[in-house]
Structure formats: C-alpha cells, structure tokens
Amino acid sequence: AFFFAVETLCAQRFDPETTAGAATAKKNATDAANTGNTTPRDQVVPSGVGSGSAASIVARMALAGAGSGKKPSETPQRRAAVERAVALRAAHFASVSETEAESRLRTACGPLRTAGEDPVAAANIAVDFVAALLEGDGASTFELLECGGVEALRAFFTGADLPQDETWSAAVAARLSSFTHAAAEKMPANAMGALVDRLLDALAVTESLPMRLSASKTPTTGATPSASRNAGSANGAGDGLSVLARPFKLRLSRSAENREGLRDYNSNIILVEPLATLHAIEDFLYPRVHKPGGAAATPDAGASGSGDAGARRSTRKSSGLKDPDGDEKEKEEEDEEDDDDDIDEDEMIAEAEEMEDEDDDGMPHADAVEDVDPSRNAGADASASASAAEASRPSAPPSAAAVAAAAPPRLLFSASGAGPFHPTTSVLQAVYAAALAAADAEAGKEGAGARMSVASLWERTHTLTYMLTPKGEPIPAALSGAGGSAATVENTADADEALAVFGSTDRRAALGAALPALRGKLCGDVSPPGVAEQTDAILSSLAVLRVLTSDPARVIALGSDDADANESPAASTRAESAALPADAFVSAKLAGKMVRQLGDTLSLCSGSLPAWCVALARTCPFLFPFETRQQLFYCTTFGLARALHRLHGQTNHNGGRQDLRVGRLQRQKVRVSRERVLESAVKVFDMAPAHKMVLEVEFFDEVGTGTGPTLEFYTLLSKELGARSLGAWRDADSRSVEETSAKEPVTAPFGLFPSPMASGAPDTAAPKSPGGLTRLATFTLLGRVVGKALQDSRLLDVPLSPTFYRAAVGGAALALPDVAAIDPGLGKTLGTLSAAAKRVAKLRAAGAAEVEWRGVTVDGAAIQDLCLSFTYPGDETFPLRAGGADLTVDAENLGEYVDAVVDATVGGGVARQLEAFRVGLRDICRPAALGVFSESELERVLCGEGQAWTPELLAECVTFDHGYAVSSPPIKALVQVLCAYGPEEQKAFLRFVTGAPRLPPGGLAALHPRLTVVCKQPSGAAGGSTRADGQPISSGTPLADKDLPSAMTCASYLKLPPYSCMEVLRERLGYAVNEGVGSFDLS
C-alpha cells in the first residue's frame, strides 16, 4: 500500500524534470525485474520508515488525492510530498519487482477480460482467477490492484467482451449462472468469502469519498483513533444540537444588481435562528424595504437597531448577540427612521414569534382533538365519506411554508459566492453554502473533505443580499434538506426499460438487483465525487457478487433446463456452499465514515451531506450495517424537523443534554371508534395534516391519551387490514367469506400477499368489506399506514410476505420461484408443469416427431388428461386469456399456461394492487427511500422483533422502582414468569404494557421509554408499607393476591402488586394481559 502511495505521488509530478525522474525510476524498477532482482513483498516498506517520518506524509498526501477523479492542486505541501516520494522511490524501491503472486494474477487477468461466449469455459477461467488470487498466502491488496484484477473481474461480470446486442442479456445470465455453479462445485467453501474480503480491502485502499465535517474539535492527544471516532459519533449530535440553539448575526443588504423599488437595510443587524427559512426572513424584511411606486429612495430603511427574526423564546430578549461595532451606528440611525417603518421591540418579538411558529413542512396547528366518526356517513363510499368529512371540517389557516409553495417569493436572497436560494432554504443552509464557497476558493478546489469551523460561523456577522424576484424567470431549485445531496439514481422508466433488456421473467427476477452494476451505472449516470474508475469497478463487482451469493440456487437454475435436477437435495446443498450472509459484505471503513458523517448535525441541517452517503446506501446497502442505514433513513427521509427530533431523543437516551428545544413537531390528534377502526382509519389518513404531523389517537369513551392508545390503534388497524372480509389477500382457508366473521384474519402461513385480479376486472368491494372499502382502496390505505408508521416510528402487526416487500417497495420482478415462496403447493405444481413444458420444448427444438413430444407425461399422466383449462387454479371465473374456460391445456400450450398462471399470481394479476400500495406510500415518503433495507430488515423496522428473554437481559434493560429492586421476591417471580413466556405470550404482555405487540429493532434495550416495574399498593394494606413481621410490603403479601396489575402504556410502566408467590403472579398477570387490552381506563 505504501509503494502504491509513492507511485501515485510520483505520477503527480508537476514539472517536466520531475516527471522524467519518475519515469526513470519506473524504468529502473522494470530493469530490475527483468534481471531477477526482486524484493519480497514484506520488505517493500524499508526499516526506519516510521509512522512519523516522510513515509506517513507521502502516504497521506497520496491517499488524499487518489481516486477523487480530480486533478490535484499544485500547493507547496503537495509539491514537497511529490519530491519526497520521488526520492524515496529512487532510494528504496529501485529493486522492487513483480512478485510471484502478482505475476500469477496478471497471467490470469488476460483470459478473464476476454472470457468468450462459452459460459462454461468462461466460468472455469474465473475459477482459475480466484484460485490464483488465493493460492498460498494469497495475493496482497496492492498486488490485486496493480495487476488490474478488479477491472478484469468487472469486465467478466458485466460481459464487456460479449456482443452488445439483443443476445447480451442471455449471454451474461448464462455466464453468471455457470460461474455460480462452478463456484459451488469446484471452489473451496470459503473461496467466495475470501474473494469478497479481498475486494473490501481494495475498496478501503482506493476509495476517497469526501467528508463534510463541521465539528471544530480535534481528537484528544494520545487518544486512539477508534476512541476518537467513537467519541465523535457519541457527542457530535449533542454538540451540533447545542450550537443550533444559538442565533446567527445577520446583515441584510440590498443587491447591487437590482436596486429599484427597494430600500437598503444593511445598517441593521438581526438575530436569526439557524433553522429559520428565507421565506420567514422575507416576511420580516419586505414591509420594511419595499418602496411603493414613485417613492424616493432613502439610504436606509431604518426599521430598528436590532431585530430578532426567529430567535428562540427562551433567549429572545437576553441573547445579546448584536454586532458590537454596529451598536453605536444603529443607535444613531434610529433617529433617522421613517415614521412608517418605526417598530418597537415588542412588535419585532411578535414578528419573530410568528416566524418561529411557522412549520418547515407547511403543517397547520392542531391543538384540539378531532373526532372521526364513521357513522356520520354510514352507507356512503369510504373515499367519498372521507372527502365529505374533510370538506366539512373547518380548515386551518395556511402556514407560511404553504403560502411560499403556492406563490412565488417577493424577494430572492443570495450570499457571497452562493445563491440565489429557494425560499424554503434555511438560514443555516445559506450561511453554510457561503462559508463552503469561501473555503473552496481558499483551498483552490471543490471543497471535498473541507472542515468548517463551527465557532467561526456564529462569531461572524453574515451578509445576505436581497433583490426583487425577476418576473418571468424560474425560481431557484430547492436545496436538499436533512437528506443532503440526493443520490443520482436512474428513474423508474429507465429501470423498467433496462429490465426489459433481460427478456425472460426468470432472468429479470434473479438478476434484476444487479442490473445497475451490469450496465455500468451503479450510482447513476454520473458517479458521486470520490468514486473513481477503480473504486467503481470494485463496487460493481461486489454488487454482482452480492446477488449471486444471496440466492445461488436461483441463479444456477438460469443455466439449466432440468428443473428436477435443480430442486434435488444434492443440488440445493451444493448451491448453499456458494451462499454468503449479508454481513460478509460490510465495509468497516465506509461504515465508520458514514457513522461519523451522520454524527455531524450541522452537515445534516445545512444540506451538505455528501452525495455518496445516500447513493451508496441505496445502490450498495450491503456495505453498511443495518443500524447505520436505519439512522441514515430517518435522518434523510422525513425532513429536518423529524431528523432533529430523532437525534435529540437519542442524545437524551444516551445521557446527553435535555434542555435543548429543537426538532419540535406538530401533532394531529384524533378520536376514533374502537369498534370501527378500519373505517375511521380511512378518514384519518385522508386528512392532509395527518400526512405531515405526528398522529396521536384516542378512543371514544376512554381516558387514555398519548403513545399507548396510538400504538393500540396501529395494532388494531393491522389486524383489520388482514381480515378475510376485505377479499384482498391470498387465503389458505377454503371457507367462503360468508361462513366466517367479518374480522376473522386471513390464513396466510407464509405472509400476506395480494390475491390476483383479472385484467380489466372492476375494482369492487367484497360483500362484507367494512364501509364498502374496495380492494385497491385497501392497498392505498395500507401504503399510507406503512408510510405513517415509519414516519412516526410506530410499530405495526401486519405479517406481510417478504415477496410483497420486494415487489411493492423494491419494484423487483417476480417469477416462478416467488410463487413457491407465497404458496408452496401451487409453486410445486407449477414447477412440475414447467419442467414438462421444457422437455416438450427441447424435443420440438431437436426435431422430434409430434407423437414423441405429445407423449411427455406429468407424474405418469398425459398432459391432456390433467383436464386443465386456461382459468386460474381454484377459480373458474378468472380467465387467463379470452375464452380461457373453453381452451384445454395440452402439450403444445402447456408452457403458455404455466407462464399465464405465474403472471396472474405474481405479475400482471397483482400489478394494480402493488401500484395502489405505492400510491399510498408516496403520500408519506418516497418508496425509493426504503431501498436501503432488505425485505427482512424492512419487516424488522416496520413490525419490530421478538426476543428471547433471560434473567440477565431483564435485569439490565428493566428499571425496578418505587419499592422494588432486582432482589425483591415479586420481581424474581416476575422474571421467571417472563422468561418462560413463548412468542405469543410475550406479544400479549408487550401489548398490555406498551401498546405494541413487538419490540423495536434492538430489542428490549431499544425500548423507549424504558420498561419500568413499580410496586402497586395492595388494596387490603390500608396504606401501610410494612407487613406484620416488619418486612416491607414489596417483599410480597397475601393482601395483594386479589389485585390485578395495571399499566401506563405511554411510559412503558407496569404497576405490579407484591404477590405472595409466583403461581399467583402468573395467574393474575395472565388474566390482566388477556382481559385488559380492550380499553384504556384509569388505574
């Protein structure tokens, strides 16, 4: 790696003399190799070159410029590093020659780049390359990079040597299938894992992804690098939130380009909250600077000596952050103010208060609880009743953000070197953009990795220039919010068109996830800064390998027509040897950089999150641990206010400051009927404020409020969304809907998946559907519920199939293996029929006689004797084609029949339902944002997780208070009872205590508020705190054996009476858990 750094710097010599010297040094190295004078790999870095010597300087300078794709600036520091690199190379590396491993790899790379059209031969070449890479002690990362191994591997995977015509997709699929098969058959069990490890090491060496760090603190002297990183991630968010509580000093100056109709305000300094928007500044400024037609210009609008546009209430009057140099000038100019513009401090505070109360997302206030009563519109269509309720409800006044979105701004603001800005831009974003432009100009480059001084942003007085919005010109584009720069990823139309290139559904379903890498557009048309050609080759290879090793059996099946052989136990066992777990692809270096970047609150708030953070998390999510991607998702998906709210909560949970007032969220409170939850939900989610505000739910005739009833609402709604009466889901229960109760759940042992709808069939409601909810309306509601649960961090209890997540959220194509995942019986039958259809096709292609290919049988029966017609299995009213009920399936059209059933099951038959789900989800968030999660991870985020409880875990994660301790006899009994609970009993207990039947990701330790168990005074104790024997009542007493435990779900608070023994505790707790979930009452 050090030799690589020296070579990199030598190639960056800026004058002809040094360039010639580098070339001479390289020639000397080549001559030495030809004469056999070789330096072993472990002696490349000579002794005496320590971490504090010129070697470290050279390496740092080289790695700082390598891979960025930009020409390095000619600075004195870099020139000195280049000179030292040339000297070091001449002194120590003249005898360095190609090692045996490098020579072996270089020999294997040539055939890999031109593997040819024979997939089996190409696979053998790739196996030889992997063997050469791992032979002996294995080649080093430097040797892999130096010989061009990563570029050759990408060329092999992407079929760069294959004809780029309509045959390309089939040829690439056959090559990848053969390689996966060869890896399972011929390579050692750990070979694929070792290949991935080498590529991850190479990625760590070559990547130069920029960081946008605002923290001003430097690591403590003597601290280890890991300790410094951990400290930064733990404290960065809290430090950033503290800074955001301080106002900026802002000077507003009239633009020199467009002065007509405006007064100048530059003699005044105002104090502005960092997160105040420019639209709020415009509301404050425009009445003070606007000159009606014909008014004479004055040198100063003179509104006030100091203003406070959006400062916090708690510091508004006492902040004292006025510019000292401007105080005297402002006092002198106060006397010159126009009478029309004279305004006292109280009025300015009122202005500031109005600006503060404006919500970033344009949400109206919702102080009162709104009753949602479905009975008021009984018998009407669900959507129509919801619209009527919405229209009859008094509308809240539009917020400033809503007005800004509806009308063009009156003023446009710019900063030095940045702007003009969109009116929704925050002051922090504008100030940060100007400071970054200044830092870029000073550094002489684009600013990648530049560190901003936090203190300097608040110490200086910043200037924003304003001008009237030019008529007829477009408004500047909005800056990215908390999400930073959006990833440059191809749009849906491009993806659909590209997937069509694969041809068959099987290829699209098996390799669709690798398509961007195969097309050379892993991160879109333009790679993010810091992703150079070599880094892109590594990422593309890793992306393809992730797809090949996640389901190798499916990829292998692409290259074989023998379905029976593919499904044999031996074949499955061999395929599993090529499989790798998801965590085998995690890059420790990139994950560390992501954690550090997300810990920088100011980068999030200023919209300066590097583009690679979102781009790589969506296209290569396997590079980052689940927890890191989860943090990125919540910091970049639902806006700045929610991101800050989450960071603030995490800071408090980790013992940070709790007096910060940031991330304040508006709440929409509704009251619904417990008996008609689904119909109420239709109305609730038709309310526009419910899409933006935090939703809080109460139930009619119940006293509970807050988080507990809200979680109970989502739990009840989850059950009703999976009811048979909706007619929306595949159901293994053969009984008709009329034979079951309205709220009986669907029988779906493999998860909920939509039942098919015939092409062109009207969208009608099932006979027992609550409120006449149609099938498509059900999926639209489900999409909104899923999005809202993610937005508000609520848990659902909807057992959706992983296949549904993959198709509805990821947009993946589904094929025959996916049918088996949702309905194994149907999948097995179709697999048998498909194998027979392939045998028929093979015989016909070989020119066999008609009697021979018509004689193909299925389990010993002739195909025409199966008495199949072109209708959906189990539903004769569902034709698979026009006149399908009268069309018999025979050997000639068997393949068409199988394809038609698969399409109806997981393709066109469910396309409308999946799109309806996406429509509802888009009301809350972009479906693409969920691409950072796999299907199982999305299930975990949305529905939480179960956890095996142990005494040690409960002692660590549960607080015992108000008379109880870990050693209290009732607590010991409770721990034994809880540890003996099965999954269903645990879900019932959690629902009783928290309102949700499952724990959030991370288990009991991640539950917030923390589960707390307190002693409930026995009803027969008459207020006493001790027993007759002098022991405290909390040690257990028969006086409590008739009492029931109660819970405060909002606080995860269990009030447990001190029962006399474990048997009584188990019975009383079980009774309360099973019978006490029907309502929220006073306890």
XYZ file of C-alpha atoms in Angstrom, residues 469-787:
319
model
C -37.856 38.339 -7.833
C -37.400 38.852 -11.601
C -40.661 38.439 -13.460
C -40.915 35.507 -15.834
C -37.811 33.744 -14.521
C -37.946 30.369 -12.757
C -37.481 30.210 -9.003
C -34.154 28.657 -7.928
C -34.322 24.966 -7.142
C -34.733 23.992 -3.513
C -31.648 22.781 -1.698
C -31.746 19.328 -0.217
C -32.903 19.291 3.363
C -31.734 16.980 6.088
C -31.129 14.398 3.475
C -28.179 16.152 1.925
C -27.475 15.633 -1.725
C -29.789 13.171 -3.327
C -28.379 10.144 -4.999
C -28.138 10.237 -8.755
C -30.051 7.062 -9.453
C -31.810 6.207 -12.689
C -35.549 6.844 -12.686
C -38.257 4.213 -12.780
C -38.803 4.476 -16.529
C -35.115 3.777 -17.173
C -35.175 0.847 -14.780
C -38.255 -0.655 -16.437
C -36.708 -0.270 -19.861
C -33.439 -1.804 -18.680
C -35.220 -4.727 -17.038
C -36.946 -5.392 -20.345
C -33.490 -5.967 -21.823
C -33.186 -9.128 -19.740
C -36.046 -10.662 -21.665
C -37.378 -13.582 -19.647
C -39.066 -13.037 -16.327
C -36.752 -15.571 -14.692
C -33.660 -13.569 -15.629
C -35.220 -10.292 -14.550
C -36.279 -11.753 -11.211
C -32.930 -13.419 -10.474
C -30.538 -10.711 -11.679
C -32.616 -7.529 -11.577
C -30.902 -6.284 -8.418
C -27.527 -6.440 -10.168
C -28.742 -4.594 -13.251
C -27.227 -1.152 -12.446
C -23.822 -2.754 -11.901
C -24.115 -4.845 -15.070
C -24.991 -1.745 -17.094
C -22.108 0.263 -15.651
C -24.432 2.701 -13.882
C -24.200 1.541 -10.299
C -24.694 5.060 -8.893
C -26.499 6.506 -11.886
C -25.224 8.216 -15.000
C -22.652 10.203 -13.001
C -20.775 8.684 -10.083
C -20.621 10.708 -6.841
C -17.391 12.614 -6.099
C -14.708 10.318 -4.775
C -15.815 7.248 -6.764
C -13.011 6.849 -9.281
C -12.867 4.235 -12.037
C -11.075 1.639 -9.918
C -13.417 2.170 -6.972
C -16.423 1.856 -9.275
C -15.052 -1.435 -10.597
C -14.782 -2.775 -7.034
C -18.276 -1.636 -6.123
C -19.751 -3.150 -9.285
C -18.045 -6.485 -8.641
C -19.282 -6.525 -5.060
C -22.826 -5.697 -6.175
C -22.866 -8.609 -8.621
C -21.346 -10.989 -6.079
C -23.966 -9.975 -3.522
C -26.742 -11.003 -5.913
C -25.014 -14.266 -6.873
C -24.386 -15.301 -3.258
C -27.747 -14.232 -1.796
C -29.711 -16.907 -3.703
C -27.219 -19.058 -5.634
C -29.727 -21.823 -6.366
C -31.937 -19.398 -8.250
C -29.030 -18.048 -10.295
C -27.782 -21.556 -11.104
C -31.262 -22.507 -12.328
C -30.976 -19.884 -15.070
C -28.448 -22.045 -16.880
C -30.237 -25.378 -16.570
C -33.386 -26.727 -18.198
C -33.615 -29.666 -15.793
C -35.929 -28.412 -13.062
C -35.880 -31.762 -11.226
C -32.079 -31.704 -11.001
C -32.097 -28.123 -9.763
C -34.547 -28.963 -6.980
C -32.772 -32.122 -5.790
C -31.352 -32.103 -2.231
C -27.814 -32.584 -3.541
C -28.128 -29.584 -5.845
C -29.528 -27.433 -3.049
C -26.674 -28.421 -0.754
C -24.068 -27.588 -3.383
C -25.697 -24.242 -4.118
C -25.730 -23.314 -0.444
C -21.930 -23.677 -0.356
C -21.728 -20.579 -2.568
C -24.093 -18.540 -0.388
C -22.784 -15.762 1.845
C -24.515 -13.890 4.680
C -25.261 -10.197 4.268
C -22.741 -9.123 6.895
C -19.915 -10.657 4.834
C -20.161 -7.606 2.538
C -19.998 -4.886 5.209
C -17.147 -2.408 4.701
C -15.787 -1.382 8.087
C -14.143 1.722 6.647
C -17.177 3.047 4.788
C -19.442 2.214 7.702
C -17.172 4.191 10.017
C -17.177 7.153 7.651
C -20.958 7.038 7.395
C -21.391 6.923 11.179
C -19.036 9.848 11.610
C -20.774 11.853 8.888
C -24.242 11.226 10.307
C -22.961 12.283 13.714
C -22.308 15.763 12.335
C -25.613 17.517 12.967
C -24.673 20.680 11.115
C -23.999 18.749 7.922
C -27.490 17.279 8.123
C -29.144 20.607 8.853
C -27.211 22.513 6.221
C -27.984 20.003 3.478
C -24.301 19.292 2.914
C -24.393 15.553 3.448
C -22.087 14.108 0.761
C -23.888 12.599 -2.217
C -22.245 9.208 -1.726
C -23.997 8.653 1.621
C -27.436 8.281 0.071
C -26.233 6.966 -3.292
C -24.214 4.046 -1.931
C -26.726 3.246 0.800
C -29.400 2.723 -1.865
C -27.348 1.013 -4.559
C -24.931 -0.888 -2.302
C -26.757 -1.206 1.026
C -24.754 -4.315 1.847
C -21.693 -2.123 2.537
C -23.244 -0.698 5.713
C -24.639 -2.340 8.858
C -28.384 -2.262 9.411
C -28.163 0.216 12.291
C -26.203 2.694 10.167
C -28.657 2.506 7.282
C -31.559 2.870 9.682
C -30.031 6.070 11.070
C -29.450 7.396 7.547
C -33.038 6.591 6.577
C -34.557 8.533 9.443
C -32.127 11.431 9.023
C -32.788 11.889 5.314
C -36.370 10.801 4.561
C -38.905 12.732 6.621
C -37.493 16.235 6.782
C -35.259 18.248 9.018
C -37.638 18.629 11.970
C -38.065 14.880 12.402
C -34.362 14.238 11.918
C -33.518 16.691 14.684
C -36.240 15.252 16.879
C -34.734 11.779 16.497
C -31.187 12.991 17.154
C -32.384 14.911 20.194
C -34.108 11.815 21.544
C -31.005 9.718 21.017
C -28.873 12.329 22.786
C -31.214 12.297 25.773
C -31.359 8.490 25.780
C -27.549 8.374 25.890
C -27.381 10.755 28.825
C -26.848 13.958 26.863
C -28.316 17.406 27.488
C -32.078 17.540 27.872
C -32.654 21.311 27.849
C -32.381 21.793 24.079
C -35.502 22.891 22.207
C -35.030 21.645 18.683
C -36.995 19.403 16.391
C -40.387 20.471 17.790
C -43.092 18.538 15.960
C -46.728 19.440 15.372
C -49.318 16.834 16.349
C -52.632 15.866 14.782
C -54.898 14.431 17.483
C -57.921 12.375 16.516
C -60.529 10.365 18.407
C -61.824 7.186 16.766
C -64.209 4.355 17.431
C -62.626 1.167 18.716
C -65.403 -0.834 17.064
C -64.870 0.718 13.617
C -61.117 1.176 13.423
C -60.719 0.470 9.700
C -63.437 2.894 8.606
C -62.056 5.527 10.957
C -58.570 4.993 9.559
C -59.796 5.740 6.030
C -60.939 9.158 7.203
C -57.868 9.817 9.347
C -55.436 9.126 6.536
C -57.451 11.224 4.107
C -56.655 14.246 6.275
C -53.780 16.188 4.763
C -52.349 17.216 8.181
C -52.119 13.550 9.178
C -49.536 13.061 6.421
C -47.225 15.666 7.965
C -47.918 15.877 11.680
C -47.283 13.294 14.346
C -50.528 11.335 14.599
C -51.958 10.789 18.089
C -55.075 8.674 18.515
C -57.627 8.392 21.311
C -60.694 6.166 21.562
C -64.231 7.290 22.220
C -65.365 6.841 25.847
C -61.827 6.053 27.026
C -59.471 8.199 29.069
C -56.147 7.077 27.590
C -54.098 9.554 25.551
C -50.659 9.679 24.023
C -48.365 6.949 22.742
C -50.162 3.951 24.278
C -53.564 4.419 22.601
C -51.810 5.382 19.367
C -49.868 2.124 19.311
C -53.072 0.274 20.192
C -54.742 1.944 17.194
C -51.999 0.730 14.853
C -52.210 -2.776 16.335
C -55.979 -2.971 15.886
C -55.735 -1.479 12.391
C -53.095 -4.051 11.477
C -55.472 -6.852 12.392
C -58.341 -5.386 10.390
C -56.157 -4.812 7.327
C -55.543 -8.565 7.265
C -59.196 -9.548 7.599
C -60.815 -12.037 5.208
C -63.804 -9.745 4.710
C -61.718 -7.363 2.596
C -61.129 -10.012 -0.065
C -57.710 -8.521 -0.706
C -55.328 -11.344 0.254
C -54.499 -14.889 -0.783
C -56.200 -17.166 1.720
C -55.386 -20.775 2.526
C -58.781 -21.127 4.212
C -61.171 -22.836 1.801
C -64.302 -21.479 3.545
C -66.155 -18.616 1.909
C -66.196 -15.178 3.471
C -69.900 -15.572 4.241
C -69.105 -18.518 6.502
C -66.753 -16.521 8.737
C -66.965 -13.445 10.923
C -66.229 -10.035 9.434
C -62.948 -9.562 11.321
C -61.564 -13.100 11.062
C -57.968 -12.917 9.813
C -56.721 -14.394 6.592
C -54.934 -17.730 6.847
C -51.537 -16.908 5.348
C -48.801 -19.084 6.869
C -46.191 -17.602 4.517
C -47.212 -13.959 4.870
C -49.874 -11.753 3.326
C -49.771 -11.411 -0.454
C -52.452 -9.912 -2.738
C -54.981 -12.214 -4.328
C -54.973 -11.804 -8.121
C -57.380 -9.611 -10.048
C -58.264 -10.435 -13.626
C -57.087 -7.981 -16.233
C -59.764 -5.361 -16.799
C -61.857 -6.549 -13.848
C -63.600 -3.678 -11.999
C -62.374 -2.694 -8.570
C -65.287 -3.653 -6.373
C -65.703 -4.137 -2.654
C -66.130 -7.592 -1.118
C -69.612 -8.299 0.263
C -68.548 -7.888 3.910
C -65.904 -5.189 3.368
C -66.172 -2.557 6.160
C -67.522 0.710 4.812
C -67.546 -0.659 1.262
C -63.747 -0.414 1.005
C -62.620 -1.670 -2.414
C -59.585 -3.860 -2.942
C -57.424 -1.160 -4.453
C -58.519 1.320 -1.786
C -57.403 -1.228 0.801
C -53.880 -1.261 -0.623
C -53.779 2.515 -0.885
C -54.717 2.721 2.790
C -52.093 0.082 3.615
C -49.431 2.145 1.833
C -50.356 5.219 3.852
C -50.382 3.249 7.094
C -46.950 1.780 6.372
C -45.518 5.179 5.473
